[in-house]
Coordinates of C-alpha atoms and ligand atoms in Angstrom, one line a residue:
X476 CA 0.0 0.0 0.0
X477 CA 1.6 3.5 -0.6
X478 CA 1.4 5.9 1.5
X479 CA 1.2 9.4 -0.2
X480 CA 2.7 11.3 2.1
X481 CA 6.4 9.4 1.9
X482 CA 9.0 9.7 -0.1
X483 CA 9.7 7.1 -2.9
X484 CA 11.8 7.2 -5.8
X485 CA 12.5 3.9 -6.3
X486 CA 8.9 3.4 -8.3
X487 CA 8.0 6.2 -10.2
X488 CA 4.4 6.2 -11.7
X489 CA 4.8 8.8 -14.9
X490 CA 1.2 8.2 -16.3
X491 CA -0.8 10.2 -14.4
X492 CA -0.7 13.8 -14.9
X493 CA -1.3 15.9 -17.6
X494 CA -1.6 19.7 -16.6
X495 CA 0.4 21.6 -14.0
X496 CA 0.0 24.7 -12.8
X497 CA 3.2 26.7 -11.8
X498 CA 3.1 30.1 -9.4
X499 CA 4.8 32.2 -7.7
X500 CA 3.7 33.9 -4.3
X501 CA 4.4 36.0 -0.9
X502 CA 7.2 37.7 -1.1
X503 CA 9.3 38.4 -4.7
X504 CA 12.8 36.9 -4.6
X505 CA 15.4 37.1 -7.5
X506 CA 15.5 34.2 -9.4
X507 CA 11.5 33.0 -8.6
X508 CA 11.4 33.3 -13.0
X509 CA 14.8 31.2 -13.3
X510 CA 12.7 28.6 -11.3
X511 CA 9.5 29.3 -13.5
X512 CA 12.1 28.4 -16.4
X513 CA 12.9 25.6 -15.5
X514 CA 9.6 23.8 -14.2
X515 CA 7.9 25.2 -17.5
X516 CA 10.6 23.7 -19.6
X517 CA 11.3 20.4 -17.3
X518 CA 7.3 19.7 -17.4
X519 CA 7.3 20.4 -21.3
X520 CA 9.9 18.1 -21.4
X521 CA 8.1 15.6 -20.1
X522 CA 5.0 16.0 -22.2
X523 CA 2.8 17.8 -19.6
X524 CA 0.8 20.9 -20.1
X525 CA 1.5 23.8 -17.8
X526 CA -0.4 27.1 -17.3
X527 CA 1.0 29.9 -15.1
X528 CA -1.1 31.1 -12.3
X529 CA -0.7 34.5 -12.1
X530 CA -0.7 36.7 -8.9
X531 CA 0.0 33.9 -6.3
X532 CA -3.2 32.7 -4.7
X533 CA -5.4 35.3 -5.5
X534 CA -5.1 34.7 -9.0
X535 CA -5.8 31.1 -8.5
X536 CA -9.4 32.2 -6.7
X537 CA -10.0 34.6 -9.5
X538 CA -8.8 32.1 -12.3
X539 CA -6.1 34.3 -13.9
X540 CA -4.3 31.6 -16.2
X541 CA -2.1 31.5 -19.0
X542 CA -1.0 29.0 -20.7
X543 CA 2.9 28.6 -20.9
X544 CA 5.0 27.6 -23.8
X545 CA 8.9 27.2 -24.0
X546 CA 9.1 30.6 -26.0
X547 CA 7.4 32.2 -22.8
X548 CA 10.1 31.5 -20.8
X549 CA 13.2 32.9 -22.9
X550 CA 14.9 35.2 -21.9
X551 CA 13.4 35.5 -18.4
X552 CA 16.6 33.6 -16.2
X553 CA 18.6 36.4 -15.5
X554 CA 15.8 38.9 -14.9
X555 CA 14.2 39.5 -11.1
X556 CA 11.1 39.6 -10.1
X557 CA 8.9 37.6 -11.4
X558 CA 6.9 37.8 -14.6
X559 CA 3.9 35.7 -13.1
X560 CA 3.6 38.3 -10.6
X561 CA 3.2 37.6 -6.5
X562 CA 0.5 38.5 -4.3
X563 CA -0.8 38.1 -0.9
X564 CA -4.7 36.7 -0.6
X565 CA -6.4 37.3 2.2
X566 CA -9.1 35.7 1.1
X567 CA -7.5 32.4 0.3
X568 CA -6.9 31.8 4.3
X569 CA -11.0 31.2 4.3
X570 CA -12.2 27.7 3.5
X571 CA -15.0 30.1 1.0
X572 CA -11.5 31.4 -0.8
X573 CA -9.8 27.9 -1.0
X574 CA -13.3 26.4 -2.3
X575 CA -13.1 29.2 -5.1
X576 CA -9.2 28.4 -5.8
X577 CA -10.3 24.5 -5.8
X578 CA -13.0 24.8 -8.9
X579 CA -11.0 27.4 -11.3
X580 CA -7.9 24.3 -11.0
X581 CA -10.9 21.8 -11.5
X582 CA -11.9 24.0 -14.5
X583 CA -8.8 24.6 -16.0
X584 CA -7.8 20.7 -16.0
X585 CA -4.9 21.4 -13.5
X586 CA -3.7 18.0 -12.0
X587 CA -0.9 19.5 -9.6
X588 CA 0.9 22.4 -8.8
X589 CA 4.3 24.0 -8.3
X590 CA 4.5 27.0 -5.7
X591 CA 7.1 28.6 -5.7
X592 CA 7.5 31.0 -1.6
X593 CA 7.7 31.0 1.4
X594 CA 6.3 29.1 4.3
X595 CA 3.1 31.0 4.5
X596 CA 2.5 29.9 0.3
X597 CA 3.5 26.6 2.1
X598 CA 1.2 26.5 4.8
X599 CA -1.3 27.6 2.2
X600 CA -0.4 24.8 -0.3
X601 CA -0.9 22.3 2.5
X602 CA -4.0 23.2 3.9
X603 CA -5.5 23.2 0.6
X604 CA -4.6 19.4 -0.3
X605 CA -5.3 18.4 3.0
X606 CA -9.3 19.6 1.8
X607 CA -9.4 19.1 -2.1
X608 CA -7.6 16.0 -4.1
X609 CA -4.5 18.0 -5.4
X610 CA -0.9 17.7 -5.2
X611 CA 1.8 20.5 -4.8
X612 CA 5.0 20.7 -5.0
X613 CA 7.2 23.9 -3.0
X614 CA 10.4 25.3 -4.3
X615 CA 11.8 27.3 -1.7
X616 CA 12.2 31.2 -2.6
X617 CA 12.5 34.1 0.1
X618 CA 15.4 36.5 0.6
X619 CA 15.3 35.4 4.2
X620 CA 16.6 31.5 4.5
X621 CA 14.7 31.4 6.9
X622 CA 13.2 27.5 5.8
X623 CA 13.8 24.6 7.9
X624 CA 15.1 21.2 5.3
X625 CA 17.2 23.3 2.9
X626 CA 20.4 25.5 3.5
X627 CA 19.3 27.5 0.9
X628 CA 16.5 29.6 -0.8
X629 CA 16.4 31.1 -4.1
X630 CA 16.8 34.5 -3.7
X631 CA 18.6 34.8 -0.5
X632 CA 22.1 35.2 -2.0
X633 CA 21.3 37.8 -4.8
X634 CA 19.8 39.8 -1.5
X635 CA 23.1 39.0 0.5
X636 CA 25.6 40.3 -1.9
X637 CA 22.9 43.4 -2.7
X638 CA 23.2 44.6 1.0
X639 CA 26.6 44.0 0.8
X640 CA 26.9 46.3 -2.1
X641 CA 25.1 49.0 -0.6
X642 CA 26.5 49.0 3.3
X643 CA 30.0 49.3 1.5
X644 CA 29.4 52.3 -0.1
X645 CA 27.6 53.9 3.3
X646 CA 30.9 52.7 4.9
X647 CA 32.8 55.2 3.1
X648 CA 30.7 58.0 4.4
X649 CA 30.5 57.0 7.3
X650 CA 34.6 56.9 7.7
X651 CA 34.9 60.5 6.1
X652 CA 32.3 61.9 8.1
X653 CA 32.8 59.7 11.9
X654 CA 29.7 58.4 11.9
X655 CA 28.0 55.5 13.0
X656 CA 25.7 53.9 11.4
X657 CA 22.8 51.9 12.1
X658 CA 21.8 49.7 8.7
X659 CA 18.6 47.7 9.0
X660 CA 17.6 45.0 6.5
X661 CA 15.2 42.3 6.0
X662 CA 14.4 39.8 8.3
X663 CA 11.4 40.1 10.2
X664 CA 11.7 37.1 12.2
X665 CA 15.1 35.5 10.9
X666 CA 18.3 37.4 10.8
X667 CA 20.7 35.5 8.5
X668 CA 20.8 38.0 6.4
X669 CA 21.7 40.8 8.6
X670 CA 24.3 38.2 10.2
X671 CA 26.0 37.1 6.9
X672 CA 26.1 40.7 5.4
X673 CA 27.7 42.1 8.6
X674 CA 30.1 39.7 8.8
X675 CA 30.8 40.3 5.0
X676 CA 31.0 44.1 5.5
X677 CA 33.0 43.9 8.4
X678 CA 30.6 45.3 10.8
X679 CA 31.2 46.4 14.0
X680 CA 27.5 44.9 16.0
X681 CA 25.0 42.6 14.9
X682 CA 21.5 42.4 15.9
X683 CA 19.6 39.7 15.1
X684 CA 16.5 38.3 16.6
X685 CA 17.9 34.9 17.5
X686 CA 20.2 36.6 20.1
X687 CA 19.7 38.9 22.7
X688 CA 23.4 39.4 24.0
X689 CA 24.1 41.0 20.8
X690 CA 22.4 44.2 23.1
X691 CA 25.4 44.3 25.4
X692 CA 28.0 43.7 22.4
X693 CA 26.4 47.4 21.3
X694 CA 26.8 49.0 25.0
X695 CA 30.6 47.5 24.7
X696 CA 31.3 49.1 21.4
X697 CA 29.7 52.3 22.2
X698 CA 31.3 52.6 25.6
X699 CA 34.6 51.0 25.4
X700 CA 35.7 50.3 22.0
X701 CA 34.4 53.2 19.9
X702 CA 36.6 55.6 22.1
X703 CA 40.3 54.4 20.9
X704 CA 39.0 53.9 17.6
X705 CA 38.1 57.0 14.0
X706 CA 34.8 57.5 15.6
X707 CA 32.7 55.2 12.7
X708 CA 31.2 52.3 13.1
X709 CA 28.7 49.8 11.2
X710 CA 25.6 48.2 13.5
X711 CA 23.7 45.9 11.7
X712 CA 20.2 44.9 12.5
X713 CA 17.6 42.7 10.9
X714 CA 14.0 44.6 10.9
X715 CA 12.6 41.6 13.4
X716 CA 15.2 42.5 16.3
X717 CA 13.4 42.9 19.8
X718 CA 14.1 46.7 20.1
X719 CA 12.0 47.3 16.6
X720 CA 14.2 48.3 14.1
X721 CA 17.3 50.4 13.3
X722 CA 15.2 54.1 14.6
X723 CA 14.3 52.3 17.6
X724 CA 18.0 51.8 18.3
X725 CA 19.4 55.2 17.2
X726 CA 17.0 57.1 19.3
X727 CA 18.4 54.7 22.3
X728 CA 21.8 55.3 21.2
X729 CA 21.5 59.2 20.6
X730 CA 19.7 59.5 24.1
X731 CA 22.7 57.5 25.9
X732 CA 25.7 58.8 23.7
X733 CA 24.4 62.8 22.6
X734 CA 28.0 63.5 20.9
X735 CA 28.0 60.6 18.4
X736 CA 27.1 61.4 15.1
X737 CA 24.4 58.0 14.6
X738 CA 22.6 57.9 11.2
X739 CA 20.0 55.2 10.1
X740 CA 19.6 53.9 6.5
X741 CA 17.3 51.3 6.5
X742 CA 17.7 49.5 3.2
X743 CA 13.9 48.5 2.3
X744 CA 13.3 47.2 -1.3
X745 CA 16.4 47.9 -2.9
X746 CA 17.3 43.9 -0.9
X747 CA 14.7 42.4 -2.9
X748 CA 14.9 43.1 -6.4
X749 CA 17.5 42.9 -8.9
X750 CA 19.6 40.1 -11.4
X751 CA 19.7 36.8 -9.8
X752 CA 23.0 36.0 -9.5
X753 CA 24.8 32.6 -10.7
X754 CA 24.2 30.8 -7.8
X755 CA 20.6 31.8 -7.6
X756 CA 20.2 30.7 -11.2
X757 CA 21.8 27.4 -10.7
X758 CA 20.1 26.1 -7.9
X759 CA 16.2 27.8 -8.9
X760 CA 17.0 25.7 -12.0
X761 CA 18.3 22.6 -10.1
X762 CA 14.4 22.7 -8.0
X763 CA 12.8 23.4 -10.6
X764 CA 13.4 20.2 -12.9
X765 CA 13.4 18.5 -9.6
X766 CA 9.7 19.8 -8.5
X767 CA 8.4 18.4 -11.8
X768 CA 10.5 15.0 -11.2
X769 CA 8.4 14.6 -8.2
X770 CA 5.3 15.8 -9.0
X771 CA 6.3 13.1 -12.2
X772 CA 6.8 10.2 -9.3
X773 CA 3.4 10.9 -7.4
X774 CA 5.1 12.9 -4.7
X775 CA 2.3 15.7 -2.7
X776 CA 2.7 18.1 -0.2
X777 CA 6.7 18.3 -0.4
X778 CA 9.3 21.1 -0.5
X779 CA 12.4 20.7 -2.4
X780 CA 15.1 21.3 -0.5
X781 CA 19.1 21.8 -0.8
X782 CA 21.0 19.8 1.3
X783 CA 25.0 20.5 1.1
X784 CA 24.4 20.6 -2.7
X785 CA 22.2 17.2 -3.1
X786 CA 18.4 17.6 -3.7
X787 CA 16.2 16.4 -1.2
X788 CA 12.4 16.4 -0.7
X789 CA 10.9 17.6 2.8
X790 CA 7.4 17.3 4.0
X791 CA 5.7 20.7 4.3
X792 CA 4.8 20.1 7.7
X793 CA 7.9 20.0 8.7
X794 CA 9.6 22.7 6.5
X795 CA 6.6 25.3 7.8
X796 CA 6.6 24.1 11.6
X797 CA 10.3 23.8 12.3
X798 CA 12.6 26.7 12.6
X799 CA 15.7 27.2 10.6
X800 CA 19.0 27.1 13.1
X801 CA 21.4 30.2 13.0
X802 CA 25.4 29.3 13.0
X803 CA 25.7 31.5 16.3
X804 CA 29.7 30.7 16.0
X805 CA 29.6 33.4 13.2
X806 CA 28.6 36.1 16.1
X807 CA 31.5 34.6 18.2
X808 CA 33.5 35.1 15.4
X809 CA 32.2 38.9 14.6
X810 CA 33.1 39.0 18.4
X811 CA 36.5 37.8 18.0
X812 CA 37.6 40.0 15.0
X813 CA 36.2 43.3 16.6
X814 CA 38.7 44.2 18.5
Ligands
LIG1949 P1 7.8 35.5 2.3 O1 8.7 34.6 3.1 O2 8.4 36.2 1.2 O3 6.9 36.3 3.2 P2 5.6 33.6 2.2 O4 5.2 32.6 1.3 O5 5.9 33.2 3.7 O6 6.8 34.4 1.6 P3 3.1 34.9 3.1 O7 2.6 36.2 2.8 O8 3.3 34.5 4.5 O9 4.4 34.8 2.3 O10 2.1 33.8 2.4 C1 1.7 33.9 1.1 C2 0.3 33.6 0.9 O11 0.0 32.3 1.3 C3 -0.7 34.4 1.8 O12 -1.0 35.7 1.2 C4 -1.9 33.5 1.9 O13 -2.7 33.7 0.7 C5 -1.3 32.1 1.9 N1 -1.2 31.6 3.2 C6 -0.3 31.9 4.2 N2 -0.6 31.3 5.4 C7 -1.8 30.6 5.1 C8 -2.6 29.8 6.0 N3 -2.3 29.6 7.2 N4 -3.7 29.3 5.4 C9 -4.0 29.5 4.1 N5 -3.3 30.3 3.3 C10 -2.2 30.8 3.8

């Protein structure tokens, strides 16, 4: 007897489908149309039909299909965004709203889909074939990393080298003009990517949600270490950290130190947008043949995953319940190096 919810690749049934749907939703991430590519293509491949579901789940309620050829994905891989669009449905969290999204896939002939998100698209994805007889498949795209299963997430390093990019140039102002600093980027609950990018830019603090001693690293810096050293300084803090944010802090910081010079820049969009870079491309293409492999072998309610290079398949309940670990040795090391 098989039991849908495992994994099996040893006995691949390839008869069944005929029509997939492919879209993208939640948040936009560079390299969600690299991924599009590559399912579109990978499903063609294979002799299936696939229609893109445009605008995420609302456009799955409101039945706003097109049907997608190889020519519809030229030219899109190095491009961000993504040219299905994204969106975030309010109304497909109601039973009513998943009943609507249910009959326009019935309509359309659509046997299974790719979603290509976050864990709230996942959540979505799962409660929706836990009520109605269809399969999805997740690839794994949000600046954040934040997904438990897989070290990586298409998107996340085109965002990574982009903050890097900019907190390097506010490093030179803030050098000429003795000024500290405080950048805030994405990451409303996870802060890899204010962790990575401050070790990459040589930052002087890091606040990230997942640790709260980071607080007393700033009263060090400010206190002690800031005094023997040009009077600049980069604090890094991901949007999610307990204080609320980079103006939060600076107001703290101003009140307790009046003579520093403290600026904010809080990067915003500029993180999320943009040319996917090689990496992104590489592995958005890797999930995306590999979501239509196992939608190919039966496979429902899975996310595809990256596991030090190798695909792997993880249930969505697990990659929406559990929490992605942080390397904390990376703060020790920020620790270290700062002095
Ligand atoms: P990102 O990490 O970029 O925010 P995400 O996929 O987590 O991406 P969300 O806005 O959390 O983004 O979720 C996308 C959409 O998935 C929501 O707008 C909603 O339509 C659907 N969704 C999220 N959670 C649920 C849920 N519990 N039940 C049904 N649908 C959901």
């Amino acid at each position: 007897m098989t039991d849908k919810n495992s994994i099996q690749n040893d006995s691949p049934k390839r008869t069944k489908l005929r029509k997939i749907g492919v879209f993208t939703s939640g948040g936009d991430a560079p390299g969600m149309n690299a991924a599009i590519r590559a399912v579109t293509r990978a499903a063609i491949a294979n002799k299936l039909k696939v229609v893109g579901i445009r605008r995420g789940y609302q456009g799955m309620i409101e039945g706003d299909f097109v049907p997608m050829k190889s020519a519809d994905v030229s030219g899109i891989i190095q491009l961000g965004g993504t040219i299905l669009r994204t969106a975030r449905s309010n109304e497909f969290r109601t039973s009513e709203g998943r009943q609507k999204a249910w009959q326009q896939l019935q309509k359309a002939g659509i046997d299974a889909v790719v979603v290509i998100g976050g864990d709230g698209s996942f959540t979505g994805a799962l409660t929706m074939s836990q009520e109605y007889n269809i399969s999805f498949v997740g690839i794994p795209a949000t600046i954040d990393n934040d997904m438990y299963g897989t070290d990586y997430t298409i998107g996340y390093e085109t965002a990574l080298n982009s903050v890097v990019c900019a907190v390097d140039k506010i490093r030179d102002t803030a050098v000429s003009h003795g000024r500290i600093f405080i950048v805030e980027v994405m990451g409303r609950e996870a802060g890899l990517l204010a962790l990575n990018s401050g070790i990459a830019c040589g930052a002087e603090v890091i606040l990230i949600p997942e640790s709260k001693e980071q607080h007393d690293e700033l009263k060090r810096f400010l206190e002690k270490g800031y005094k023997n050293r040009d009077r600049s300084g980069i604090i890094m803090v991901a949007e999610g950290d307990e204080p609320g944010g980079a103006l939060n802090i600076a107001e703290q910081v101003r009140k307790e130190h009046p003579d520093l010079d403290v600026r904010v820049s809080i990067l915003g969009h500029i993180q999320r947008g943009g040319s996917p870079t090689a990496n992104d491309r590489v592995n958005a293409t890797k999930m995306g043949v590999a979501a239509v492999d196992a939608l190919l072998d039966d496979q429902k309610s899975i996310m595809i995953g990256l596991d030090n290079g190798k695909i792997v398949q993880v249930p969505f309940n697990k990659a929406v319940k559990l929490n992605h670990s942080i390397d904390c040795n990376l703060l020790d090391i920020q620790k270290m190096l700062n002095i």
